[in-house]
Short mmCIF file of C-alpha atoms in Angstrom, two decimals:
data_model
loop_
_atom_site.label_atom_id
_atom_site.label_comp_id
_atom_site.label_asym_id
_atom_site.label_seq_id
_atom_site.Cartn_x
_atom_site.Cartn_y
_atom_site.Cartn_z
CA MET A 798 -32.69 31.91 -26.66
CA HIS A 799 -29.34 30.28 -28.53
CA ASN A 800 -26.96 29.77 -26.43
CA CYS A 801 -23.49 28.24 -28.33
CA ASN A 802 -22.00 27.40 -24.27
CA ASP A 803 -25.51 24.91 -23.55
CA THR A 804 -25.74 23.57 -27.77
CA ARG A 805 -22.11 22.34 -27.79
CA GLU A 806 -22.02 20.50 -24.46
CA ARG A 807 -25.14 18.43 -26.26
CA PHE A 808 -23.28 17.48 -29.62
CA THR A 809 -21.42 14.73 -28.32
CA GLU A 810 -25.48 13.12 -27.63
CA LEU A 811 -26.51 15.21 -31.01
CA VAL A 812 -23.88 13.54 -33.33
CA LEU A 813 -24.71 9.67 -31.32
CA ASP A 814 -28.07 10.51 -30.94
CA GLY A 815 -28.95 11.66 -34.92
CA ASP A 816 -31.11 13.86 -33.07
CA PRO A 817 -33.15 15.26 -35.63
CA ARG A 818 -33.66 18.20 -33.09
CA ALA A 819 -29.69 19.05 -34.05
CA GLU A 820 -31.26 21.09 -37.19
CA LYS A 821 -33.10 23.51 -35.42
CA LEU A 822 -30.36 24.26 -33.23
CA LEU A 823 -28.42 24.42 -35.61
CA ASP A 824 -30.25 27.10 -37.71
CA GLN A 825 -29.35 29.49 -35.76
CA CYS A 826 -25.64 29.47 -35.64
CA GLU A 827 -23.16 29.17 -38.40
CA GLU A 828 -20.45 28.19 -35.83
CA CYS A 829 -22.58 25.86 -33.76
CA ARG A 830 -23.52 24.49 -37.37
CA ALA A 831 -19.29 24.78 -38.16
CA GLU A 832 -18.20 23.16 -35.44
CA PHE A 833 -20.84 20.62 -35.74
CA GLU A 834 -20.44 18.95 -38.95
CA SER A 835 -16.71 19.32 -38.49
CA LEU A 836 -17.37 16.31 -34.87
CA ALA A 837 -19.80 14.80 -37.08
CA ALA A 838 -16.89 14.05 -40.18
CA THR A 839 -14.36 12.74 -37.30
CA LEU A 840 -17.57 10.74 -36.11
CA ARG A 841 -18.58 9.91 -39.82
CA MET A 842 -14.29 8.82 -40.39
CA THR A 843 -14.57 6.27 -37.63
CA ALA A 844 -17.47 4.52 -38.49
CA ARG A 845 -16.05 4.02 -42.07
CA LEU A 846 -13.26 2.65 -40.92
CA ARG A 847 -15.32 0.09 -39.10
CA GLU A 848 -18.14 -0.12 -41.66
CA THR A 849 -15.28 -0.39 -43.78
CA VAL A 850 -12.33 -2.74 -42.76
CA THR A 851 -11.44 -6.34 -41.41
CA PRO A 852 -9.54 -8.89 -42.26
CA THR A 853 -10.01 -11.94 -44.46
CA GLU A 854 -11.73 -15.05 -44.32
CA ALA A 855 -9.24 -16.80 -44.56
CA TYR A 856 -8.11 -15.14 -41.17
CA TRP A 857 -11.29 -16.85 -40.16
CA THR A 858 -10.77 -19.78 -41.01
CA GLY A 859 -7.93 -20.13 -38.60
CA TYR A 860 -8.88 -17.77 -36.32
CA HIS A 861 -11.77 -20.21 -35.73
CA ALA A 862 -9.47 -23.54 -35.38
CA GLN A 863 -7.69 -21.85 -33.17
CA LEU A 864 -10.17 -21.35 -31.35
CA ARG A 865 -11.60 -24.67 -31.28
CA SER A 866 -8.61 -26.04 -30.37
CA LYS A 867 -7.93 -23.96 -26.91
CA LEU A 868 -11.44 -24.61 -26.20
CA GLU A 869 -11.00 -28.73 -26.70
CA GLN A 870 -8.30 -27.62 -24.45
CA PHE A 871 -10.20 -27.08 -21.94
CA HIS A 872 -12.77 -28.43 -22.15
CA ALA A 873 -10.23 -32.22 -21.59
CA LYS A 874 -8.93 -30.16 -18.69
CA ALA A 875 -11.71 -29.38 -17.41
CA GLN A 876 -12.71 -33.05 -17.64
CA ARG A 877 -9.92 -34.24 -15.70
CA LEU A 878 -10.96 -30.84 -12.89
CA ARG A 879 -14.01 -32.95 -13.12
CA HIS A 880 -13.05 -36.52 -12.99
CA ALA A 881 -10.24 -35.40 -10.41
CA LYS A 882 -13.51 -33.93 -8.13
CA ALA A 883 -15.51 -37.12 -8.64
CA GLN A 884 -12.59 -38.91 -6.89
CA ARG A 885 -11.98 -37.27 -4.24
CA GLU A 886 -15.96 -37.31 -3.15
CA GLU A 887 -15.49 -40.76 -2.98
CA LEU A 888 -12.67 -40.62 -0.93
CA LYS A 889 -14.34 -37.68 1.41
CA PRO A 890 -15.32 -40.09 4.09
CA GLY A 891 -12.30 -42.17 4.88
CA LEU A 892 -10.39 -38.77 4.88
CA GLY A 893 -12.49 -36.21 5.49
CA PHE A 894 -11.49 -36.52 8.49
CA VAL A 895 -7.75 -35.84 7.92
CA PHE A 896 -8.84 -33.27 4.96
CA ALA A 897 -10.87 -31.53 7.66
CA SER A 898 -7.59 -30.85 10.50
CA LEU A 899 -5.41 -29.24 7.30
CA ARG A 900 -7.24 -27.17 5.71
CA LYS A 901 -8.03 -24.61 8.58
CA PRO A 902 -3.35 -24.68 9.08
CA LEU A 903 -3.47 -24.81 4.92
CA ARG A 904 -5.31 -22.00 4.95
CA LEU A 905 -3.99 -20.03 7.42
CA CYS A 906 -0.28 -20.79 5.99
CA VAL A 907 -1.73 -19.55 3.08
CA LYS A 908 -3.33 -16.35 4.19
CA THR A 909 0.03 -15.03 5.71
CA PHE A 910 2.18 -15.79 2.64
CA LEU A 911 0.20 -14.35 0.03
CA LEU A 912 0.43 -17.29 -1.51
CA PRO A 913 -2.38 -18.73 -3.70
CA VAL A 914 -1.73 -22.77 -3.53
CA PRO A 915 -5.30 -24.34 -3.64
CA VAL A 916 -6.16 -26.60 -0.72
CA PRO A 917 -5.23 -29.98 -3.12
CA LEU A 918 -2.10 -28.56 -4.59
CA SER A 919 -0.83 -28.32 -0.60
CA VAL A 920 -1.63 -31.25 0.86
CA ALA A 921 -0.40 -33.08 -1.82
CA VAL A 922 2.78 -31.88 -1.16
CA LEU A 923 3.01 -32.33 2.20
CA ALA A 924 2.54 -35.85 1.87
CA ILE A 925 4.77 -35.97 -0.42
CA VAL A 926 7.12 -33.70 1.94
CA LEU A 927 6.69 -36.67 4.43
CA LEU A 928 6.93 -39.47 1.92
CA PHE A 929 10.14 -38.66 1.58
CA PHE A 930 11.55 -37.86 4.40
CA ALA A 931 10.19 -41.80 5.61
CA VAL A 932 11.45 -42.94 2.76
CA ARG A 933 14.49 -42.09 4.03
CA ALA A 934 14.40 -42.67 7.81
CA PRO A 935 15.80 -46.66 7.16
CA GLN A 936 17.93 -45.47 4.66
CA GLN A 937 20.89 -43.27 7.18
CA PRO A 938 23.42 -45.52 9.06
CA THR A 939 22.88 -45.76 12.78
CA PRO A 940 24.17 -43.92 14.69
CA LEU A 941 27.61 -43.57 16.47
CA PRO A 942 28.46 -43.78 19.52
CA GLN A 943 27.31 -40.43 21.25
CA ALA A 944 31.09 -38.29 21.63
CA PRO A 945 32.05 -37.81 25.16
CA VAL A 946 30.29 -35.12 26.13
CA ILE A 947 32.13 -32.25 28.11
CA VAL A 948 31.70 -30.30 30.39
CA GLN A 949 32.38 -27.35 32.49
CA VAL A 950 32.25 -27.63 36.31
CA PRO A 951 34.41 -25.52 38.78
CA VAL A 952 36.10 -26.33 41.19
CA GLU A 953 38.04 -24.82 43.87
CA VAL A 954 41.17 -25.45 44.18
CA PRO A 955 43.22 -24.50 48.21
CA VAL A 956 46.16 -21.79 47.20
CA VAL A 957 48.48 -21.84 49.76
CA GLN A 958 49.06 -18.41 50.38
CA GLU A 959 53.02 -17.87 52.06
CA LYS A 960 52.82 -15.29 54.46
CA VAL A 961 56.19 -13.66 55.94
CA VAL A 962 56.22 -12.46 59.46
CA THR A 963 59.06 -10.60 60.76
CA GLU A 964 59.68 -10.44 63.96
CA VAL A 965 62.80 -8.44 65.49
CA VAL A 966 64.71 -10.89 68.24
CA TYR A 967 66.85 -9.22 71.34
CA ARG A 968 69.30 -10.73 72.58
CA ASP A 969 70.21 -9.40 75.94
CA ARG A 970 74.38 -8.56 75.32
CA TRP A 971 75.31 -9.27 79.35
CA ARG A 972 73.92 -12.56 78.09
CA ILE A 973 76.86 -15.86 79.62
CA ALA A 974 77.43 -17.44 76.43
CA LYS A 975 76.01 -21.19 77.17
CA PRO A 976 77.60 -24.18 75.55
CA SER A 977 75.68 -24.74 72.89
CA ARG A 978 74.77 -28.15 71.80
CA ARG A 979 77.98 -28.02 69.59
CA LEU A 980 80.58 -28.52 72.57
CA VAL A 981 78.43 -30.64 73.92
CA SER A 982 78.39 -32.76 70.77
CA GLY A 983 82.45 -33.14 71.32
CA ARG A 984 83.48 -30.54 68.37
CA THR A 985 85.67 -27.91 68.77
CA THR A 986 84.01 -24.24 68.33
CA GLU A 987 85.99 -21.32 66.56
CA SER A 988 85.75 -17.65 67.25
CA THR A 989 84.54 -15.16 63.46
CA LEU A 990 87.49 -13.23 64.40
CA ALA A 991 90.23 -16.95 64.39
CA ARG A 992 88.92 -17.58 61.52
CA SER A 993 88.94 -14.89 59.64
CA GLN A 994 92.24 -14.23 60.43
CA LYS A 995 92.94 -17.55 58.85
CA PRO A 996 95.49 -17.45 56.09
CA GLN A 997 92.78 -17.48 52.93
CA PRO A 998 93.45 -19.13 49.78
CA GLU A 999 94.53 -16.67 46.69
CA ASP A 1000 92.19 -18.55 44.38
CA MET A 1001 89.38 -17.29 46.55
CA LEU A 1002 90.23 -13.99 46.53
CA SER A 1003 90.45 -13.53 42.81
CA GLY A 1004 87.92 -11.03 40.23
CA PHE A 1005 87.74 -9.07 44.21
CA LYS A 1006 88.26 -4.85 43.78
CA PRO A 1007 88.02 -2.78 47.08
CA THR A 1008 86.61 0.11 47.07
CA ASP A 1009 88.25 3.14 47.23
CA GLU A 1010 86.14 4.74 50.22
CA VAL A 1011 85.73 2.60 52.97
CA LYS A 1012 82.40 2.95 54.87
CA LEU A 1013 81.80 2.51 57.92
CA THR A 1014 78.60 1.98 59.62
CA VAL A 1015 78.28 2.69 63.16
CA ILE A 1016 75.60 0.56 64.97
CA LYS A 1017 74.53 2.00 68.20
CA GLY A 1018 73.21 0.46 71.39
CA GLY A 1019 72.30 -2.98 71.64
CA SER A 1020 69.87 -3.29 74.66
CA PRO A 1021 66.46 -2.79 74.09
CA ASN A 1022 65.91 0.83 75.57
CA GLU A 1023 69.07 2.34 74.88
CA LYS A 1024 67.99 5.69 72.62
CA MET B 637 -33.37 -25.56 -45.72
CA ILE B 638 -30.66 -25.32 -43.04
CA VAL B 639 -32.75 -23.77 -40.53
CA SER B 640 -30.57 -21.20 -38.28
CA GLU B 641 -30.30 -22.45 -34.33
CA SER B 642 -31.74 -19.78 -32.20
CA ASP B 643 -28.78 -18.46 -29.50
CA SER B 644 -30.72 -19.22 -26.60
CA ASP B 645 -30.71 -23.38 -28.01
CA LEU B 646 -27.69 -22.91 -29.00
CA VAL B 647 -26.67 -21.28 -25.84
CA ARG B 648 -28.45 -24.51 -24.35
CA ARG B 649 -26.84 -26.97 -26.48
CA ALA B 650 -23.27 -26.22 -25.80
CA GLN B 651 -24.39 -25.32 -20.82
CA ALA B 652 -24.81 -29.63 -22.51
CA GLU B 653 -21.55 -29.81 -23.29
CA ASP B 654 -21.82 -29.71 -26.92
CA LEU B 655 -18.36 -28.25 -28.39
CA ASP B 656 -20.16 -27.66 -31.56
CA ALA B 657 -22.82 -24.82 -30.44
CA PHE B 658 -20.66 -23.25 -28.21
CA CYS B 659 -18.20 -22.62 -32.08
CA LEU B 660 -21.11 -21.99 -33.57
CA LEU B 661 -22.06 -18.52 -31.28
CA ALA B 662 -18.07 -18.06 -31.56
CA GLU B 663 -19.10 -17.86 -35.36
CA ARG B 664 -21.46 -15.07 -34.79
CA TYR B 665 -20.59 -12.65 -32.65
CA ALA B 666 -16.08 -12.97 -33.14
CA ARG B 667 -16.10 -10.52 -35.39
CA ARG B 668 -17.61 -7.83 -33.50
CA ILE B 669 -15.94 -8.87 -30.61
CA TYR B 670 -12.79 -9.23 -32.39
CA LEU B 671 -12.95 -5.52 -34.52
CA LEU B 672 -14.29 -4.08 -30.45
CA ALA B 673 -10.61 -5.47 -29.36
CA SER B 674 -8.96 -3.98 -31.95
CA HIS B 675 -9.47 -1.06 -31.64
CA TYR B 676 -8.73 -0.90 -28.14
CA CYS B 677 -5.87 -2.68 -28.61
CA ARG B 678 -3.97 -0.78 -31.10
CA ASN B 679 -2.66 -4.47 -32.34
CA SER B 680 -3.53 -7.50 -34.27
CA GLN B 681 -1.78 -9.93 -32.45
CA ASP B 682 -3.64 -8.39 -28.92
CA ALA B 683 -6.21 -8.27 -29.93
CA GLU B 684 -6.52 -11.48 -32.14
CA ASP B 685 -5.07 -12.51 -28.61
CA LEU B 686 -7.97 -10.85 -25.90
CA SER B 687 -10.70 -11.69 -27.54
CA GLN B 688 -9.65 -15.10 -27.66
CA GLU B 689 -9.68 -14.94 -24.01
CA VAL B 690 -12.77 -13.62 -24.37
CA TRP B 691 -14.40 -16.67 -25.53
CA LEU B 692 -12.16 -18.67 -23.01
CA LYS B 693 -13.89 -16.85 -20.35
CA ALA B 694 -18.10 -16.67 -22.01
CA TYR B 695 -16.69 -21.11 -22.14
CA GLN B 696 -15.91 -21.31 -18.23
CA ALA B 697 -18.64 -19.13 -17.21
CA LEU B 698 -22.02 -20.18 -19.71
CA PRO B 699 -23.17 -22.68 -16.80
CA SER B 700 -24.09 -19.47 -14.69
CA PHE B 701 -26.18 -18.14 -18.07
CA ARG B 702 -28.98 -17.15 -17.27
CA PHE B 703 -31.11 -16.03 -19.71
CA GLU B 704 -31.48 -12.53 -18.12
CA SER B 705 -30.23 -11.30 -20.64
CA SER B 706 -29.56 -12.17 -24.38
CA PHE B 707 -26.36 -14.10 -25.32
CA TYR B 708 -24.81 -11.21 -26.83
CA THR B 709 -25.20 -8.28 -23.72
CA TRP B 710 -24.11 -11.54 -21.11
CA LEU B 711 -20.90 -11.92 -23.76
CA ARG B 712 -20.21 -7.88 -23.86
CA ARG B 713 -20.19 -7.65 -20.20
CA ILE B 714 -17.25 -10.70 -20.32
CA THR B 715 -16.03 -8.86 -22.88
CA ILE B 716 -15.03 -5.40 -21.51
CA ASN B 717 -14.92 -7.23 -17.70
CA ALA B 718 -11.35 -8.77 -19.90
CA PHE B 719 -10.38 -5.28 -21.28
CA LEU B 720 -10.34 -3.24 -18.16
CA ASN B 721 -8.27 -6.94 -16.64
CA HIS B 722 -5.82 -6.31 -18.82
CA ARG B 723 -5.84 -2.60 -19.02
CA ARG B 724 -4.84 -3.49 -14.81
CA SER B 725 -2.17 -6.11 -15.88
CA SER B 726 -0.52 -4.15 -18.81
CA PHE B 727 -1.21 -6.48 -20.79
CA PHE B 728 -0.40 -4.30 -24.07
CA ARG B 729 3.04 -4.07 -25.44
CA ARG B 730 4.07 -1.27 -25.30
CA HIS B 731 6.77 -1.80 -27.87
CA GLY B 732 6.76 -1.94 -31.83
CA GLN B 733 3.29 -1.63 -31.34
CA THR B 734 2.00 -2.17 -35.02
CA THR B 735 -1.55 -2.14 -37.26
CA ALA B 736 -1.07 -5.07 -39.67
CA VAL B 737 -4.69 -5.86 -40.71
CA GLN B 738 -5.14 -6.57 -44.66
CA LEU B 739 -8.33 -3.84 -45.29
CA VAL B 740 -10.83 -5.84 -47.57
CA PRO B 741 -14.13 -4.20 -48.01
CA ILE B 742 -16.39 -5.98 -46.59
CA ASP B 743 -18.97 -5.91 -49.65
CA SER B 744 -16.58 -6.67 -52.41
CA GLU B 745 -19.05 -10.41 -53.40
CA ALA B 746 -15.50 -11.29 -56.11
CA PRO B 747 -12.11 -10.85 -54.29
CA GLU B 748 -10.40 -11.08 -58.05
CA THR B 749 -11.85 -7.53 -58.37
CA PHE B 750 -10.26 -6.07 -54.63
CA HIS B 751 -6.73 -4.78 -55.64
CA PRO B 752 -4.36 -3.73 -52.80
CA TYR B 753 -2.97 -0.58 -54.45
CA SER B 754 -6.19 0.62 -55.14
CA PRO B 755 -6.54 4.49 -54.57
CA GLU B 756 -9.36 3.30 -52.58
CA ASN B 757 -7.64 1.02 -50.59
CA ILE B 758 -4.61 2.95 -49.86
CA TYR B 759 -7.26 5.56 -48.70
CA ASN B 760 -8.39 3.53 -46.69
CA LYS B 761 -5.40 2.20 -45.35
CA LEU B 762 -3.99 5.70 -44.21
CA LEU B 763 -7.45 6.74 -42.94
CA PHE B 764 -7.12 3.28 -40.67
CA GLU B 765 -3.48 4.11 -39.60
CA ASN B 766 -4.71 7.49 -38.50
CA VAL B 767 -7.87 6.42 -36.66
CA VAL B 768 -6.01 3.93 -34.79
CA SER B 769 -2.74 6.50 -33.94
CA ALA B 770 -5.51 9.14 -33.44
CA LEU B 771 -7.77 5.95 -30.33
CA ALA B 772 -3.57 4.77 -29.42
CA GLU B 773 -3.81 8.37 -27.66
CA LEU B 774 -7.11 7.56 -25.98
CA THR B 775 -6.84 7.12 -22.04
CA PRO B 776 -8.05 3.34 -22.00
CA SER B 777 -11.17 4.48 -20.19
CA GLN B 778 -12.11 7.08 -22.54
CA ARG B 779 -11.25 4.58 -26.11
CA LEU B 780 -13.40 2.06 -24.14
CA SER B 781 -15.87 5.00 -23.53
CA PHE B 782 -16.56 5.69 -26.45
CA LEU B 783 -16.00 2.21 -28.36
CA LEU B 784 -18.74 0.77 -26.48
CA ARG B 785 -21.22 4.28 -27.37
CA HIS B 786 -20.28 4.66 -31.20
CA TYR B 787 -18.97 0.94 -32.29
CA GLU B 788 -21.92 -1.05 -30.17
CA GLY B 789 -24.57 1.63 -28.97
CA MET B 790 -24.45 1.19 -26.10
CA SER B 791 -27.01 4.36 -23.44
CA TYR B 792 -24.02 6.22 -21.11
CA ASP B 793 -26.22 3.53 -17.79
CA GLU B 794 -25.73 0.82 -19.82
CA ILE B 795 -21.28 1.57 -20.19
CA ALA B 796 -21.55 2.64 -17.14
CA SER B 797 -23.25 -0.13 -15.41
CA ALA B 798 -20.40 -2.28 -17.28
CA MET B 799 -17.68 -0.20 -16.24
CA ASN B 800 -17.85 -0.18 -12.48
CA CYS B 801 -18.91 4.08 -12.49
CA SER B 802 -21.07 7.23 -12.80
CA THR B 803 -23.19 8.11 -15.69
CA GLY B 804 -22.10 11.04 -15.74
CA THR B 805 -17.79 10.10 -15.81
CA VAL B 806 -18.91 8.01 -18.95
CA LYS B 807 -20.69 11.21 -20.65
CA LYS B 808 -17.58 13.16 -20.05
CA GLY B 809 -14.55 10.05 -21.30
CA VAL B 810 -17.13 10.08 -24.44
CA SER B 811 -16.61 13.67 -24.72
CA ARG B 812 -13.09 14.35 -24.58
CA ALA B 813 -12.87 11.24 -26.45
CA ILE B 814 -14.49 12.41 -29.87
CA GLY B 815 -12.26 16.01 -28.99
CA LYS B 816 -8.87 13.94 -28.99
CA LEU B 817 -9.72 12.31 -32.41
CA ARG B 818 -10.96 16.00 -33.70
CA ALA B 819 -8.63 17.64 -33.31
CA ARG B 820 -6.01 14.90 -34.08
CA LEU B 821 -8.33 14.26 -37.25
CA SER B 822 -9.69 16.93 -38.45
CA PRO B 823 -8.03 18.33 -41.53
CA GLU B 824 -5.40 20.68 -40.99
CA PRO B 825 -6.16 24.90 -42.15
CA GLU B 826 -4.86 25.29 -45.62
CA GLU B 827 -1.88 28.32 -44.21
CA PRO B 828 -1.45 30.53 -47.03
CA GLU B 829 2.33 30.63 -49.22
CA THR B 830 4.63 33.77 -48.00
CA LEU B 831 8.46 34.19 -48.60
CA GLU B 832 9.62 35.62 -45.97
CA PHE B 833 12.92 37.98 -46.87
CA SER B 834 15.07 39.65 -44.79
CA ASN B 835 15.58 43.03 -44.68
CA ALA B 836 19.04 41.87 -45.99
CA GLN B 837 17.83 40.25 -49.15
CA LEU B 838 15.60 43.44 -49.86
#
């Protein structure tokens, strides 16, 4: 029994392969035939494009000349690389140890930074850098004498602290006056009262202003037992 | 009498670094590769670059050719890989896509009889532009599957193996590609001309 969906699913293969069984299938349904014809027409159109369209002969002459030029360049480059590889093989016994020791760290380096740098190139770059520093090192001026190094060392410095000592000295009220050293030394003594009663020179009172109030301060007692 | 060398002989010579032999091989198959590339790329300059890159890759890989298949089968595999790699690297120009192919019938022996503005050639040119723009609407994998199936006559299994995907995926891709092309290229049904009048006019 004819099934349109099944038939149409097979259209692509039937059309592309040119399967003769297609006619049998299409005889049973006009809609499927129309669909099939439409699909076949599309493919004929694209096939015709391929068959009828091509660049001119002049184009192909230029195309092959350009291709040959590219191939020659490629061939020359390949030969150079092969020659360089052969030279490297000759140097291998002498420098084998150096290359072997450098290969692993360089590979690690390249893997770490994800740079597709070939080993010979990286070795060459490393050699150039080392050569640059080796050449540059003697050209550098003689180093200047080293500047004095300042070292900070904490030093403890003793600081004299003043200490105020307050002492109350009580003097005996009825103490007999003893001859002082001044008397002993023969100098005349003069009481405070007598000194105050002496006429003072006027210029010493200049700018003095007596106060309006008189302040009296009574000091009680003089002996230590007085309260 | 010139006896053309077989592909195998030319390949052997090319493997022995005979550049002329490789160029002879290129002259044999360059048109097929170029046409495939031109349908895939939609741009003649890209097609030229891509097809020449295919030949460079083939020359580079030639020492590894072991005569287990025909030279063209091996070359087609390289072509497909080159197409896929270029698709990944967004090689194709997205802007200013042009189709600058000069149309010449293959069977025209006398060039002086070729008239670029004859109705047939104008039709071919329009057809070419129409098909190329229709192919441009396909995805790259659909386009490649379709070209390999339709133009190269490869089986689904061969395409799947070359594109590194399943046969079902290839089948689906080809079917969708043909469906899209059909929708784009099939003539639209003519609509009956109708005159519309508004009620106010009547």
